[in-house]
XYZ file of C-alpha atoms in Angstrom:
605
model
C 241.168 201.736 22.238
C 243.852 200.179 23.958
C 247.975 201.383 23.478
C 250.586 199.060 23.367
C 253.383 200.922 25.577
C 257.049 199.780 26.181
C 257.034 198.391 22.262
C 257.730 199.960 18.960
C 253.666 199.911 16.658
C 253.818 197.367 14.110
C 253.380 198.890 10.487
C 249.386 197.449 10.335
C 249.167 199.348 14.274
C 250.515 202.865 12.591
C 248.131 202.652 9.881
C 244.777 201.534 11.632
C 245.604 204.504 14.119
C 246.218 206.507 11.333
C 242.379 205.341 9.877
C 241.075 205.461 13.388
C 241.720 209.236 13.250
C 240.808 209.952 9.828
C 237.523 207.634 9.092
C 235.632 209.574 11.963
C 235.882 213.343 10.127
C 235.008 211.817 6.865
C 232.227 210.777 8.964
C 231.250 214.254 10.220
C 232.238 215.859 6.607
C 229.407 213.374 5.738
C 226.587 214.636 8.447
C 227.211 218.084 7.516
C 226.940 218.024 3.876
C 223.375 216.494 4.733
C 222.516 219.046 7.389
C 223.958 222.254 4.414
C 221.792 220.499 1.929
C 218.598 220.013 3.968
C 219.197 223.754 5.528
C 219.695 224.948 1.751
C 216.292 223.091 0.749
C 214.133 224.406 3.613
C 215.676 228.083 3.624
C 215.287 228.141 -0.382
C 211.555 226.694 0.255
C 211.420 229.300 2.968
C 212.419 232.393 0.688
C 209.511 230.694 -2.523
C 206.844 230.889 0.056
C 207.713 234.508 1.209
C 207.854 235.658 -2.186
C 204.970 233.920 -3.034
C 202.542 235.240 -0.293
C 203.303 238.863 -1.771
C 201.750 237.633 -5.295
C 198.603 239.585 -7.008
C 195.571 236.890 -7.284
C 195.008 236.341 -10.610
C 191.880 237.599 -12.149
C 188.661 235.428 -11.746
C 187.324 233.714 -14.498
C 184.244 235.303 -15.739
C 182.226 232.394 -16.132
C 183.766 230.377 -13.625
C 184.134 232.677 -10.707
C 187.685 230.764 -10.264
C 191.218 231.977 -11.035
C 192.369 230.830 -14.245
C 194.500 227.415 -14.209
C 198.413 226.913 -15.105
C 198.173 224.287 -17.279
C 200.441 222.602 -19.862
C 204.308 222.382 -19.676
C 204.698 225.445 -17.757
C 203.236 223.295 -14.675
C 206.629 220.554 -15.198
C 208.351 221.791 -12.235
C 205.684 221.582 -9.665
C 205.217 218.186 -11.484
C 208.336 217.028 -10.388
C 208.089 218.388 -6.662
C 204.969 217.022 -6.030
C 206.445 213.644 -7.744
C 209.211 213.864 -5.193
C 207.141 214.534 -2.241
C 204.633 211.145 -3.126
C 207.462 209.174 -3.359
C 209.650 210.328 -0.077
C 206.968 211.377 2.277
C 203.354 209.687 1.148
C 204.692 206.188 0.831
C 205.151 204.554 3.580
C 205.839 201.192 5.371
C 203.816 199.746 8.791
C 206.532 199.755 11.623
C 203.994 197.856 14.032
C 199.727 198.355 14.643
C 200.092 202.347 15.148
C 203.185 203.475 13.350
C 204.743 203.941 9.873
C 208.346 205.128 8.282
C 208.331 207.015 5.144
C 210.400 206.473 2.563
C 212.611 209.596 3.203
C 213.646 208.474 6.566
C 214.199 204.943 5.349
C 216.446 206.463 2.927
C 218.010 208.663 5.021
C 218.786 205.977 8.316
C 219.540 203.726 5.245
C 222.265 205.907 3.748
C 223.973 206.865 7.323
C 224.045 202.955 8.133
C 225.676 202.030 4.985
C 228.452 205.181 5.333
C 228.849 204.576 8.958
C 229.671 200.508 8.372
C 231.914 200.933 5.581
C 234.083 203.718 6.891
C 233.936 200.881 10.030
C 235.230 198.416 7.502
C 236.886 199.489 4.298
C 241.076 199.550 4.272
C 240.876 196.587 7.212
C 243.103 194.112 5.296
C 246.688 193.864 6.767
C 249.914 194.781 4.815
C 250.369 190.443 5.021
C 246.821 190.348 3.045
C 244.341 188.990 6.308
C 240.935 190.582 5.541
C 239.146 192.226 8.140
C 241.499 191.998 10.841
C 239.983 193.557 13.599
C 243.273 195.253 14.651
C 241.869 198.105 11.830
C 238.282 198.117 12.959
C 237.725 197.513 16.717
C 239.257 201.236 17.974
C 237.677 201.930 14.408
C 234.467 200.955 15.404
C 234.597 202.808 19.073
C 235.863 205.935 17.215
C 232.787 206.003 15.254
C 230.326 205.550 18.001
C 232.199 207.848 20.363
C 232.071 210.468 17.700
C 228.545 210.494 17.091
C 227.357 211.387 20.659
C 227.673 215.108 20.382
C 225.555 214.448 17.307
C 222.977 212.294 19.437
C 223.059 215.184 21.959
C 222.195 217.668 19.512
C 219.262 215.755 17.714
C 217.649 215.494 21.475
C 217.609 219.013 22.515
C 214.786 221.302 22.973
C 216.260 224.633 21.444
C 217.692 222.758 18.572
C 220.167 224.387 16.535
C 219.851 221.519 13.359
C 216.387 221.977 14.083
C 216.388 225.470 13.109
C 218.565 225.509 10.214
C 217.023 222.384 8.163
C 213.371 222.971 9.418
C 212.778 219.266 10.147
C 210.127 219.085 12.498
C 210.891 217.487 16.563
C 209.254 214.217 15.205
C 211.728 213.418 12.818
C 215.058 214.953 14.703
C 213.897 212.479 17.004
C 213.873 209.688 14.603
C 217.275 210.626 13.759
C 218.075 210.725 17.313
C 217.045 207.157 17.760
C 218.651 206.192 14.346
C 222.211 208.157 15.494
C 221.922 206.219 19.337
C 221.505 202.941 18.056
C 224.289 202.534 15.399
C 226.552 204.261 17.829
C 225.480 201.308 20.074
C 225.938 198.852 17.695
C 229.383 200.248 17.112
C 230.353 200.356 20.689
C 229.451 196.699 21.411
C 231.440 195.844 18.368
C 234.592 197.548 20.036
C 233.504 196.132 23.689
C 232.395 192.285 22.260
C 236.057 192.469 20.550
C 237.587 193.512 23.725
C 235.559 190.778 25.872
C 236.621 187.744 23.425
C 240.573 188.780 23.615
C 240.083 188.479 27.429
C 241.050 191.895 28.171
C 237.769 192.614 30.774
C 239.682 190.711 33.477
C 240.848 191.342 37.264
C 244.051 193.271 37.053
C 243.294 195.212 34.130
C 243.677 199.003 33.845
C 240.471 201.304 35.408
C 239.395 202.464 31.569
C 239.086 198.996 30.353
C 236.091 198.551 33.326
C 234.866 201.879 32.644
C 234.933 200.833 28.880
C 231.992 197.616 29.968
C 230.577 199.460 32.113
C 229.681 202.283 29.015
C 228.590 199.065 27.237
C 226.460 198.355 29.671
C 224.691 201.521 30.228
C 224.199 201.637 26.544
C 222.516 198.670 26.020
C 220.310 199.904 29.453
C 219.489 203.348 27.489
C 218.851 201.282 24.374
C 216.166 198.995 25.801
C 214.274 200.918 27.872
C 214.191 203.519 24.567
C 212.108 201.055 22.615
C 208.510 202.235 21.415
C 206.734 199.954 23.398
C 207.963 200.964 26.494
C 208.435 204.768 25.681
C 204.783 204.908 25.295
C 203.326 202.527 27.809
C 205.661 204.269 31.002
C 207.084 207.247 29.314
C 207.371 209.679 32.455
C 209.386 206.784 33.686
C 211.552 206.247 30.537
C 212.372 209.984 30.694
C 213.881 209.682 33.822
C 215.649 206.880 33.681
C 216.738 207.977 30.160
C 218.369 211.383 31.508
C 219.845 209.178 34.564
C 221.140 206.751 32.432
C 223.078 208.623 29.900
C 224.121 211.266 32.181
C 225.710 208.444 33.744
C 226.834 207.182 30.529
C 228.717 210.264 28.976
C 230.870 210.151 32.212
C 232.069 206.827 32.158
C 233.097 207.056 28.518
C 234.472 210.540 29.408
C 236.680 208.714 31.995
C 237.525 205.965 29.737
C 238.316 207.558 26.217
C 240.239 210.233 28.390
C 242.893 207.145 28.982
C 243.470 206.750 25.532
C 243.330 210.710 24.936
C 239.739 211.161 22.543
C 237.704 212.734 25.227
C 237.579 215.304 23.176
C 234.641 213.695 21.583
C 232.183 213.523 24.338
C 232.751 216.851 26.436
C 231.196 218.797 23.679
C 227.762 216.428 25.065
C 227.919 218.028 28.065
C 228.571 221.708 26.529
C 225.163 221.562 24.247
C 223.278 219.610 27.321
C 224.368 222.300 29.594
C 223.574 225.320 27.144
C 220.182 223.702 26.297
C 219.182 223.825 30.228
C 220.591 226.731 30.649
C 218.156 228.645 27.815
C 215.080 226.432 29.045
C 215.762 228.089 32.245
C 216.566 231.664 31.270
C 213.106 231.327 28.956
C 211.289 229.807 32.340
C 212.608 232.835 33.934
C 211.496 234.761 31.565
C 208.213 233.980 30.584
C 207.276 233.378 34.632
C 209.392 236.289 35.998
C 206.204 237.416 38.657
C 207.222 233.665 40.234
C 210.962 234.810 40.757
C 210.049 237.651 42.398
C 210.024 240.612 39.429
C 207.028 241.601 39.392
C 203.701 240.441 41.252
C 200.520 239.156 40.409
C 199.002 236.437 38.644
C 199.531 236.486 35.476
C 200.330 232.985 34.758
C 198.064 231.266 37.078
C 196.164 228.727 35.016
C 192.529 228.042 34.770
C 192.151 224.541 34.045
C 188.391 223.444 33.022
C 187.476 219.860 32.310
C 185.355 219.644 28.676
C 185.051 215.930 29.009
C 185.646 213.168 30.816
C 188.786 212.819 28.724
C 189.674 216.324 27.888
C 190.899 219.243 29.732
C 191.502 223.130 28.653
C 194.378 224.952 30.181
C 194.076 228.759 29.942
C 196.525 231.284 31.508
C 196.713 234.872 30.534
C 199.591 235.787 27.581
C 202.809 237.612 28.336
C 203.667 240.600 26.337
C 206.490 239.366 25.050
C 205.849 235.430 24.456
C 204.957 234.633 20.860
C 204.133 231.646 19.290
C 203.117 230.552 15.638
C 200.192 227.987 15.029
C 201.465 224.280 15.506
C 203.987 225.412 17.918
C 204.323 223.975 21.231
C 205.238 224.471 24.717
C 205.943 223.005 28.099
C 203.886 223.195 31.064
C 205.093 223.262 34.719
C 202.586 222.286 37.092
C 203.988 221.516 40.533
C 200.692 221.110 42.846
C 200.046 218.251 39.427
C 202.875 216.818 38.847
C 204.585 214.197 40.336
C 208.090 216.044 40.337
C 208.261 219.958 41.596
C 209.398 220.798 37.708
C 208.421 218.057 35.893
C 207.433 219.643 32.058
C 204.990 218.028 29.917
C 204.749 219.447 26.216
C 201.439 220.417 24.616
C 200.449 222.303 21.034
C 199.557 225.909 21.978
C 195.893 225.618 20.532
C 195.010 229.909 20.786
C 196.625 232.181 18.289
C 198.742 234.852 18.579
C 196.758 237.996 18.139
C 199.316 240.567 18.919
C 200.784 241.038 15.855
C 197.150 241.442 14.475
C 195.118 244.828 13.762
C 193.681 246.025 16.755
C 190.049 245.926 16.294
C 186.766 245.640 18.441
C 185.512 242.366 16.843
C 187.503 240.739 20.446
C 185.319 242.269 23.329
C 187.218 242.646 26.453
C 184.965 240.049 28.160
C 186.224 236.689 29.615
C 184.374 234.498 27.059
C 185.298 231.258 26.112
C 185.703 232.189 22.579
C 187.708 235.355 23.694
C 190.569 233.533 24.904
C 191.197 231.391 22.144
C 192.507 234.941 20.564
C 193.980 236.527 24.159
C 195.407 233.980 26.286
C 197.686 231.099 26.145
C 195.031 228.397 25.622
C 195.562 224.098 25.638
C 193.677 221.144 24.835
C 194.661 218.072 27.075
C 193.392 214.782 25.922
C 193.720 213.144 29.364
C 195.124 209.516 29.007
C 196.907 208.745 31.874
C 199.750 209.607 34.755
C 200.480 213.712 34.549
C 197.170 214.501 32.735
C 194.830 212.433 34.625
C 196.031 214.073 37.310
C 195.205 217.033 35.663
C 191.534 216.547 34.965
C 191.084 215.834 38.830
C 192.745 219.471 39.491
C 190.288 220.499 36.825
C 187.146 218.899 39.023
C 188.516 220.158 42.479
C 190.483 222.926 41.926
C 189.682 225.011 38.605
C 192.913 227.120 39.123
C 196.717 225.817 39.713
C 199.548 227.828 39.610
C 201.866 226.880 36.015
C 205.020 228.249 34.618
C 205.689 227.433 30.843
C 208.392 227.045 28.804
C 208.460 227.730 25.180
C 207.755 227.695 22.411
C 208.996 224.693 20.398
C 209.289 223.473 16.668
C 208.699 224.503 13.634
C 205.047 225.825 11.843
C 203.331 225.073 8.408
C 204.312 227.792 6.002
C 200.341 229.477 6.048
C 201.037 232.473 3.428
C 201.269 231.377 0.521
C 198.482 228.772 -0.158
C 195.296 229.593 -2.043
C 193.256 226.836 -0.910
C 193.867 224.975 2.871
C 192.232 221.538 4.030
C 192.427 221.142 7.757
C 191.647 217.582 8.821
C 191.684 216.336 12.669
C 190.720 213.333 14.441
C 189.633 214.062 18.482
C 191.874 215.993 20.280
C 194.365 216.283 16.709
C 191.605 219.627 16.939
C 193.670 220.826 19.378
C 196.722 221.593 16.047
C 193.983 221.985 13.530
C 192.067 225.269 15.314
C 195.293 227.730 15.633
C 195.986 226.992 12.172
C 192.197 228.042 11.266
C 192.374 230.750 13.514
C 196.243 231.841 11.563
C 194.767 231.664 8.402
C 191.483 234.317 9.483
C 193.413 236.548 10.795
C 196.061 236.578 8.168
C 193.779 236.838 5.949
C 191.613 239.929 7.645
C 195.091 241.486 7.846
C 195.819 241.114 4.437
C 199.047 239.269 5.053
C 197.489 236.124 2.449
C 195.392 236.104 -0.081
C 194.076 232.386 0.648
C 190.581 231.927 -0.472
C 189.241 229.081 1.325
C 189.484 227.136 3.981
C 188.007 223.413 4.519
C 187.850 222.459 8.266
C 187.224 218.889 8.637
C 186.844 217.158 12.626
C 185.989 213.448 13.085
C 184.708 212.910 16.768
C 183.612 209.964 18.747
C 180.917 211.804 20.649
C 178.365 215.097 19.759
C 179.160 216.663 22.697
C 182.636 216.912 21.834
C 181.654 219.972 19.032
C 181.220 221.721 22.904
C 185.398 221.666 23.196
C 185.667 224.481 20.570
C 181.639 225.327 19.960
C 182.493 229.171 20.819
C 186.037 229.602 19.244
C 184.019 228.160 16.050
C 181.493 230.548 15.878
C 183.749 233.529 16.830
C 186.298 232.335 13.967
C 183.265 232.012 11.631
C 182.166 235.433 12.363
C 185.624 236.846 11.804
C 186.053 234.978 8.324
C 186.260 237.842 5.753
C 183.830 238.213 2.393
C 187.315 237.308 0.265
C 187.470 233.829 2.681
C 185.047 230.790 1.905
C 185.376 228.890 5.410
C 183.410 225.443 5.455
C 183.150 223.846 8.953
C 182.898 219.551 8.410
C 181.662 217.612 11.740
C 182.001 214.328 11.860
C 180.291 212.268 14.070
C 181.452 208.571 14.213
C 180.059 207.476 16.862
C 177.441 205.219 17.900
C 174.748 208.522 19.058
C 171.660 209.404 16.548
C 171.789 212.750 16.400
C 168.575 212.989 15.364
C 167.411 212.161 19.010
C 170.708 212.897 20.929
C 170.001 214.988 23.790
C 172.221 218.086 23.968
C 173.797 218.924 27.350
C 174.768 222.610 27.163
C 173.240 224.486 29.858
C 176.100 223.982 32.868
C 179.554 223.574 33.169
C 180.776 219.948 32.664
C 183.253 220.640 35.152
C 180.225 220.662 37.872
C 178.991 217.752 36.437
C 178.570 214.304 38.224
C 180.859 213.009 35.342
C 180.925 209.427 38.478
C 177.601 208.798 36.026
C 177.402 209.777 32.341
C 173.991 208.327 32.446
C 172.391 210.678 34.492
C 174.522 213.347 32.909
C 173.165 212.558 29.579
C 169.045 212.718 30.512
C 169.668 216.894 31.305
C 169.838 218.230 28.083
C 168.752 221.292 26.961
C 168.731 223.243 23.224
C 172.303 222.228 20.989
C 175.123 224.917 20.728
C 174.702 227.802 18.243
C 177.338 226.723 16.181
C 175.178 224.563 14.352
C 172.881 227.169 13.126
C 175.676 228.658 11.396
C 175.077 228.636 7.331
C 178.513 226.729 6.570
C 178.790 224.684 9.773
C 177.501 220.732 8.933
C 177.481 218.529 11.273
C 177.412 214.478 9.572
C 177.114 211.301 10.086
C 179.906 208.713 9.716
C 183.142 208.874 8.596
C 184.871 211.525 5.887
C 185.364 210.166 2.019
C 188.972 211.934 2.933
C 190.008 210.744 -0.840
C 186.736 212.478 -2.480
C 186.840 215.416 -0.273
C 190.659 215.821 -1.323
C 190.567 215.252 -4.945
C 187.707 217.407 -5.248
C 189.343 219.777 -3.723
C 192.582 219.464 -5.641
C 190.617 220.017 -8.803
C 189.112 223.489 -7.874
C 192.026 224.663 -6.673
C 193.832 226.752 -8.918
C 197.592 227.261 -7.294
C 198.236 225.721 -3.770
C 196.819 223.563 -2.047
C 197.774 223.093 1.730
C 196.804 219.847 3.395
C 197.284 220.057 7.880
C 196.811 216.796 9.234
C 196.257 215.658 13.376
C 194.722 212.533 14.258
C 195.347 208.764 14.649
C 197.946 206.602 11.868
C 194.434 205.578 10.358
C 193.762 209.269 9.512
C 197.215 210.126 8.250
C 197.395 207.084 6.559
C 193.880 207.578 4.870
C 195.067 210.998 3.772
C 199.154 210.092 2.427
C 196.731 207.448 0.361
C 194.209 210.321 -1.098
C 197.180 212.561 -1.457
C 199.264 209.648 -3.827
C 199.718 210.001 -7.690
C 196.203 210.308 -8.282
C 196.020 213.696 -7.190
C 199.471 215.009 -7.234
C 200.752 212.309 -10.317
C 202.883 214.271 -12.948
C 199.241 213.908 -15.367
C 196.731 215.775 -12.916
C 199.381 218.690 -12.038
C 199.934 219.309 -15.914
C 196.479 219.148 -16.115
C 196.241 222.289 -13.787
C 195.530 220.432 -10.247
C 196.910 222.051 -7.513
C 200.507 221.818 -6.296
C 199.864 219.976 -2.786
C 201.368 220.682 0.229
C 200.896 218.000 3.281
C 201.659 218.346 7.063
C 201.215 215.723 9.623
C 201.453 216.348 13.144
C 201.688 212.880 15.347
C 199.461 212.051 18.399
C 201.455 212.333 21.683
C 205.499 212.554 22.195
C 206.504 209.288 22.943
């Protein structure tokens, strides 16, 4: 990105500036035709479903009891999408011990690498015939990278507009994110490695050319400290550094692309940064307005109760007007916790959203347990470390903190129109897996779906653990209408008998001496109700998740909805049940049901 002032541009200068300008929109003509066709997709999807959720159930089978099956020819189109969604979303490939790619996102960072590199290198051979002369493709290659930040920006915000129109969930925008940063990286220290072996980063040399290595850099800073391994093993850390780090970043290439008069391609960064805090803000404002001085009282102080040793519920009382949808998420602002006065820490909203329900006096006005899981604003913590180990001690000393929250976040799994739904967690995935349960109950007493079972399925380390949720269970159970089949499947893996384990369920565990789970264990007292109930089980071992699904696949008639939250072993286990032997071309013909899968990931790093 350097001029050549005081001399006339040679013909091979007027032409790579010419391609300099050009290749970059081609670029961005590129990103969104993908973003109209994804949008398209998931708004088409969106518009099915809602149709769809309107539909008469078919008349049972006589001798069956079941809704007739679609079988033969008539099926071939729900063959093919469930053929498409084996191949791009069930197959995947190990990325290290606890995380995989699919084969959509291999195609799609795939397809963007290959355009980005060859609009970096096609039409580089000089008029006199020299091949890739790098007066075509290092400002070329600079161009591209610079051009992509507002993109980068976008991908990494919190009210995300791409987000919204394409439905991809905040796990994969941030794969693109990372996929977007790192080629623009790649593309910058192509422009910056070219500039460093003609000798032009040398004393006496114009302020943009330092600013221009000192962007280099910062970028290979942001780059390194952005890999997995040390996202997830310091990530409060990473997050600040990250934000310090390309804040810095954005202003040094401001300053240097500003020389050479293409700034115009990173103050639109700042723009969507700046509106993204600013509606975070206005929402914190919002949805915590007694804390700016509004209103009074207490409405969002937070009662925070430790379960477990390793597993903390958050409660604060609901707004009127915050509304969430199951699967959502939100942040949490916890000053006296956290290590920063506003430091936010995201977590799935695990209560539903009951006021768009029937009023009815099933929900007593009492301050139950179960209650809130249909009044209040309810989390499940797993506590692993840094912000929510601190937590868990508020939990044991405290029992109430003051919290604002900010939210919510992300898309939800379309719950309507499904006829059959399999709801599969591992620990604390329970914590995704409940509002969803709780969605499809009340939807379903409220006549808003005609879904006709519902399979609940909860691996856990440790008994006690059925304690978390014991009361939401039963309440939900109670709830389920005649028309809804709800089957409750506890699994415990762990090492416990539970023939002779000894139930702990007459005090609070957050009065317990936790200091020695020993003596905690030898004051027991009668299990939870829950397990009396007549489709609550509670087994040994670990799920048959490829029986369980394929059986279920068979008796389904029409859709069948599969909600996943555990570790990469469970999701794994279930992508593999969920392959061509159940949603092949063959079965669906045969009248299996078209499947649906959703996997939420553990954690944010």
């Amino acid at each position: 990105m350097s001029g050549q002032a005081g001399k006339k541009p040679s013909p091979d200068a007027l032409r790579a500036a010419f391609f300099t300008q050009e290749y970059p929109r081609y670029l961005w003509y590129a990103i969104a035709g993908y973003v109209a066709a994804v949008s398209f997709c998931h708004w088409t999807s969106w518009l099915v479903n809602k149709v769809s959720a309107n539909k008469q159930v078919p008349t049972a089978d006589p001798e069956t009891g079941a809704p007739p099956k679609r079988k033969g020819l008539i099926r071939l189109p729900d063959a093919l999408v469930n053929v498409f969604r084996v191949i791009a979303f069930r197959l995947t490939i190990p990325m290290g011990p606890n995380h995989t790619i699919n084969v959509a996102d291999i195609f799609t960072a795939s397809a963007y690498v290959v355009l980005v590199f060859a609009l970096t290198f096609i039409n580089t051979t000089t008029l006199s015939g020299h091949k890739l002369s790098s007066t075509y493709w290092g400002s070329r290659a600079a161009a591209l990278g610079v051009i992509q930040l507002p993109l980068v920006t976008a991908l990494a915000t919190k009210n995300n507009v791409i987000g919204w129109f394409t439905g991809l969930s905040f796990d994969r925008l941030s794969f693109l994110h990372r996929v977007v940063a790192r080629i623009a990286f790649i593309l910058v220290w192509l422009h910056a490695g070219l500039k460093i072996s003609q000798h032009m980063v040398v004393p006496g040399k114009r302020p943009f050319v330092y600013y221009g290595f000192t962007a280099a850099i910062l970028s290979a800073l942001v780059v390194v400290i952005s890999l997995r391994p040390i996202r997830a093993k310091v990530y409060e850390v990473f997050y600040y550094l990250h934000m310090i780090l390309v804040l810095t970043l954005l202003v040094v290439i401001y300053y240097h692309t500003s020389a050479v008069h293409v700034s115009s391609y990173v103050w639109p960064c700042f723009v969507i940064w700046g509106l993204d805090r600013f509606l975070r803000v206005a929402r914190l404002v919002a949805f915590n307005h007694s804390y700016f001085g509004f209103s009074s009282g207490k409405t969002m102080d937070a009662k925070v109760e430790l379960q477990s040793e390793h597993f903390v519920r958050v409660s604060m009382k609901r707004p009127s007007h915050f509304h969430w949808a199951p699967g959502q998420t939100a942040y949490l602002i916890i000053p006296s916790v956290s290590t920063l006065p506003f430091e936010a820490h995201p977590f799935t909203i695990s209560s539903h959203d009951s006021s768009h329900d029937v009023a009815d006096n099933t929900i007593e006005k009492g301050e139950s347990t179960a209650d809130a899981f249909w009044k209040d604003i309810v989390f499940l913590v797993n506590v692993r470390g840094g912000f929510t180990q601190k937590l868990a001690e508020a939990a044991r000393t405290k029992g109430t903190v003051k919290a604002f929250i900010d939210g919510p976040y992300g898309p939800t799994p379309e719950l309507r129109a499904l006829d059959t739904a399999v709801l599969i967690a591992g620990g604390s995935g329970v914590s995704y897996t409940l509002p969803v349960l709780l969605e499809i109950i009340e939807n379903v007493r409220n006549k808003r779906s005609s879904t006709t079972k519902v399979v609940f399925v909860w691996a856990l380390r440790h008994p006690n653990h059925i304690l978390w949720i014991a009361d939401a269970l039963k309440n939900a159970l109670a709830r389920a209408p005649e028309t809804l089949s709800v089957e409750v499947l506890v699994y415990n893996t762990g090492a416990q008998d539970l023939e002779t384990y000894n139930w702990d369920d007459s005090r609070s565990i957050r009065d317990a001496d936790l200091s020695d789970p020993a003596e905690a264990e030898k004051k027991s007292s009668p299990p939870p109700s829950i397990l009396d109930a007549p489709n609550f089980k509670l087994l040994e071992g670990r799920p048959d998740l490829s029986a369980l699904l394929t059986a279920e696949s068979e008796a389904t008639s029409g859709t069948l909805s599969v909600s996943v939250c555990g570790s990469s072993s469970i999701a794994s286990a279930v992508r593999s049940a969920l392959s061509f032997s159940v949603s092949g071309p063959s079965s669906i013909l045969r009248g299996s049901a078209n499947v649906k899968l959703h996997i939420e990931s553990f954690g944010y790093a």
